[in-house]
Amino acid sequence: MNVELTASLSPAVFVPAPSAFDLDVAFGITVAIKVAFILALFLVVPLVVGYMEHKAMGRLQHRRGPVAAGPFGTLQLVADGIKFIQKEDVIPAAADRKVFALAPGLALVPAILVFLVLPFGPGVWAVDLELGLFYALAISSVSVLGVMMGGWASANKFSLIGGLRAGAQLIAYELPLILAAIAVAVQAGTLSLVGIVEAQATFTLPGTDLNLWFVFPQILGFVIFFLASLAELSRPPFDMPIADSELVFGYMTEYTGIKFAMYLLTEYAGMVSMSALMVVLYLGGWQLLPGVGLPGCEGAGGMFDCGWLGAIGGVVITLAKILILTFIMVWARVAYPRLREDQLQRLSWLVLVPLSLINLAVIAIAKVVVF
Amino acid sequence: MAATSPPGVGLLKGLGVTIKHLFKRPSTQMYPNERPDLPPRTRGVIALLEENCTVCMLCARECPDWCIYIDSHKETVPPAKEGGRARTRNMLDRFAIDFSLCMYCGICVEVCPFDALWWSPEFEYAEYDMDKLLHEKEKLREWADTVPPPPPLDEGALPVPEVAAAIDKVVKERELEEAKAEQAARDAELAQAAPAAAPAAAAAKAEEIHVEAGQIDQETFDALIAQGKSERMARAKAKAAYVKKEKARILAEQEAAAAAAPAAPKAEEIHVEAGQIDQETFDALIAEGKSERMARAKAKAAWVKKEKARIRAEQEAAAPAAEVAPAEVAPAEAAAVEAPPAAPAAEAAPARKLSDVHVEGSGEIDQETFDALIAEGKSERIARAKAKAAWIKKRKQEQLDAEGDA
């Protein structure tokens, strides 16, 4: 294979977009700053989303939600955290102690690692991977391993069934999730999440100057991705692995205290990272409205190379979009009863997978013919 | 799913229903900060109206948990009337409900025949120690003050039969009292001729005197026989004549003896329906920070009390008017007419009356009385009974005299 052929087949060499945290200092300090940034995001945003869920669920159910801890109950989850730490750490006698102890951590760590590639604003990301989308989907799938380990190690039939349901659910819904994401990657022409945001900022309806987010051509893909991510996260109405009316509390039945809290945190962090992925893939990232740039930004579509004002504005917009998406998840939780296990599998294999294949085919053809 | 609606419409409807509630005011009651809005028949705690309890033990026996503890003793109550039988009465010493055992079934409240047990909506009596949930009658009595009135009847509902009967009774009593007052005024006018006669209000009516028809009026009997009536007829008529005469005699005696004044109706004789609250008391209690229910209950009691006082004052005002009327007509006898009211006061002066003294008789009889009755031709049984009563009376008098001397 000669050099020219290689050059013509392979796309331009990927140059990662620089992060705002890539300061001109020692490598170790840069890494420390990025780790601190990711941990801060990981600890704060799920807490905010959790408070929002408490409050929104309360109001949707004609209640008030938390009111006692802190002003308007804002410190409820902090109080819950303190309570979880104080709880006795019970391990069942028949449990596989090591696996039992390891499982919540194994579920939690991938939830943190997803934040590594998520762009929250212009320059506000830890690292821009060439395989960013692949990385995010692959890492988020590892969480289910922790769930299955917990279900197995608890030596409890409810836990085991919960863990197995989680595994079955992952297999069923990973497929439509990835197929929908592939359609986005095909349209954007890149797997880098920053690249996808840039592609959306510069994508115009063919024949016009009208800037569009990917949600408009791919509304079907967006709906599939949303439903599949709900199922991935075991959020109601797809919470069969927990199914408290059938399985006590599924794979979490035997867990107490801080380990239980880690599973809960995994769920909320998953809500945030999946919503952030949806924002990046379909909702134009930190763009306020299609075609509207950020103040002080010069890069593609007025979305990049910003000052600190634009960066903060971008982060605020992204977080607002995440909050709206998570609110819709809560809304669906309140409105809908849980699906039956067979209905869940039927929905995935007979509805979502064929639809996502059609979506992918249409987008691929359109990419060649129209866009 | 209805065949008419396309798929997915039901899902959107579900979202619509829930989102509507997001913009509605939550129905949460902010309990520790605000009092909850409890329905009037809330089963919060079981209260005891001690005054109504007769220690019949029905509640304690019906209680499925056996959580009601009752202790009592018997007391002998002296006879209400002279020569009557002394009665025993149960006195409540202890009434306690163990709310750590109570399952709030309400059977005790249902079964109480004297309305001594009530449901109160009070519920804030949680304790850190199970033993402290055993509440004695003092605490249970406090809760009785918090029992709310029954909710008002629906529009157009028939009145409760018991309440209707009670109202009827009150109305009739009022009418009777008015009639009596009128009668008293008239009698007072008539009494001018006989100034010594007691005020008419206290005068016993002939119908109220009961006379045993044990004898016949010999005069009437003889007259009827002389007229040629049959012996049976003559005896019957003579008996009636005797009763009539006897009544007239007793009436005359009583009128002569009775130095009774138009007694003012006592507070407990006035019945007032507790339908309103005393706003003043209510406001004051609310200002003190009492709960609304508690304030309402107390204000109601205050209203009843005030109302009773008012009715009594009115009646007292009416009575002197009846007395004054004859005084105007015959000023000379005014002193005689006005004198009687002072008499009861003089009688009341001794600290203790005969009926206050309790004397236990164990078969002793007053020989003097016995002999006299036998001599009168009474049967031995009657003579013995009366002699026994006479003995007790004498002992009582002695005891009273001794106290008086002391």
Short mmCIF file of C-alpha atoms in Angstrom, two decimals, chain B residues 60 120 130 152 165 184 196 210 250 260 272 328 333 340 384:
data_model
loop_
_atom_site.label_atom_id
_atom_site.label_comp_id
_atom_site.label_asym_id
_atom_site.label_seq_id
_atom_site.Cartn_x
_atom_site.Cartn_y
_atom_site.Cartn_z
CA ALA B 60 -63.06 -2.28 80.68
CA SER B 120 -60.93 13.53 70.93
CA MET B 130 -43.72 3.26 76.72
CA PRO B 152 -73.85 20.24 61.81
CA ALA B 165 -87.00 15.77 72.82
CA ALA B 184 -97.82 33.28 91.78
CA ALA B 196 -99.78 35.06 106.71
CA HIS B 210 -100.66 12.04 97.49
CA ILE B 250 -102.50 18.83 104.21
CA ALA B 260 -90.79 29.24 101.56
CA VAL B 272 -78.96 25.72 77.96
CA GLU B 328 -98.40 48.09 96.54
CA GLU B 333 -98.93 43.92 104.97
CA PRO B 340 -90.74 35.03 103.95
CA ARG B 384 -91.75 -1.23 113.98
#
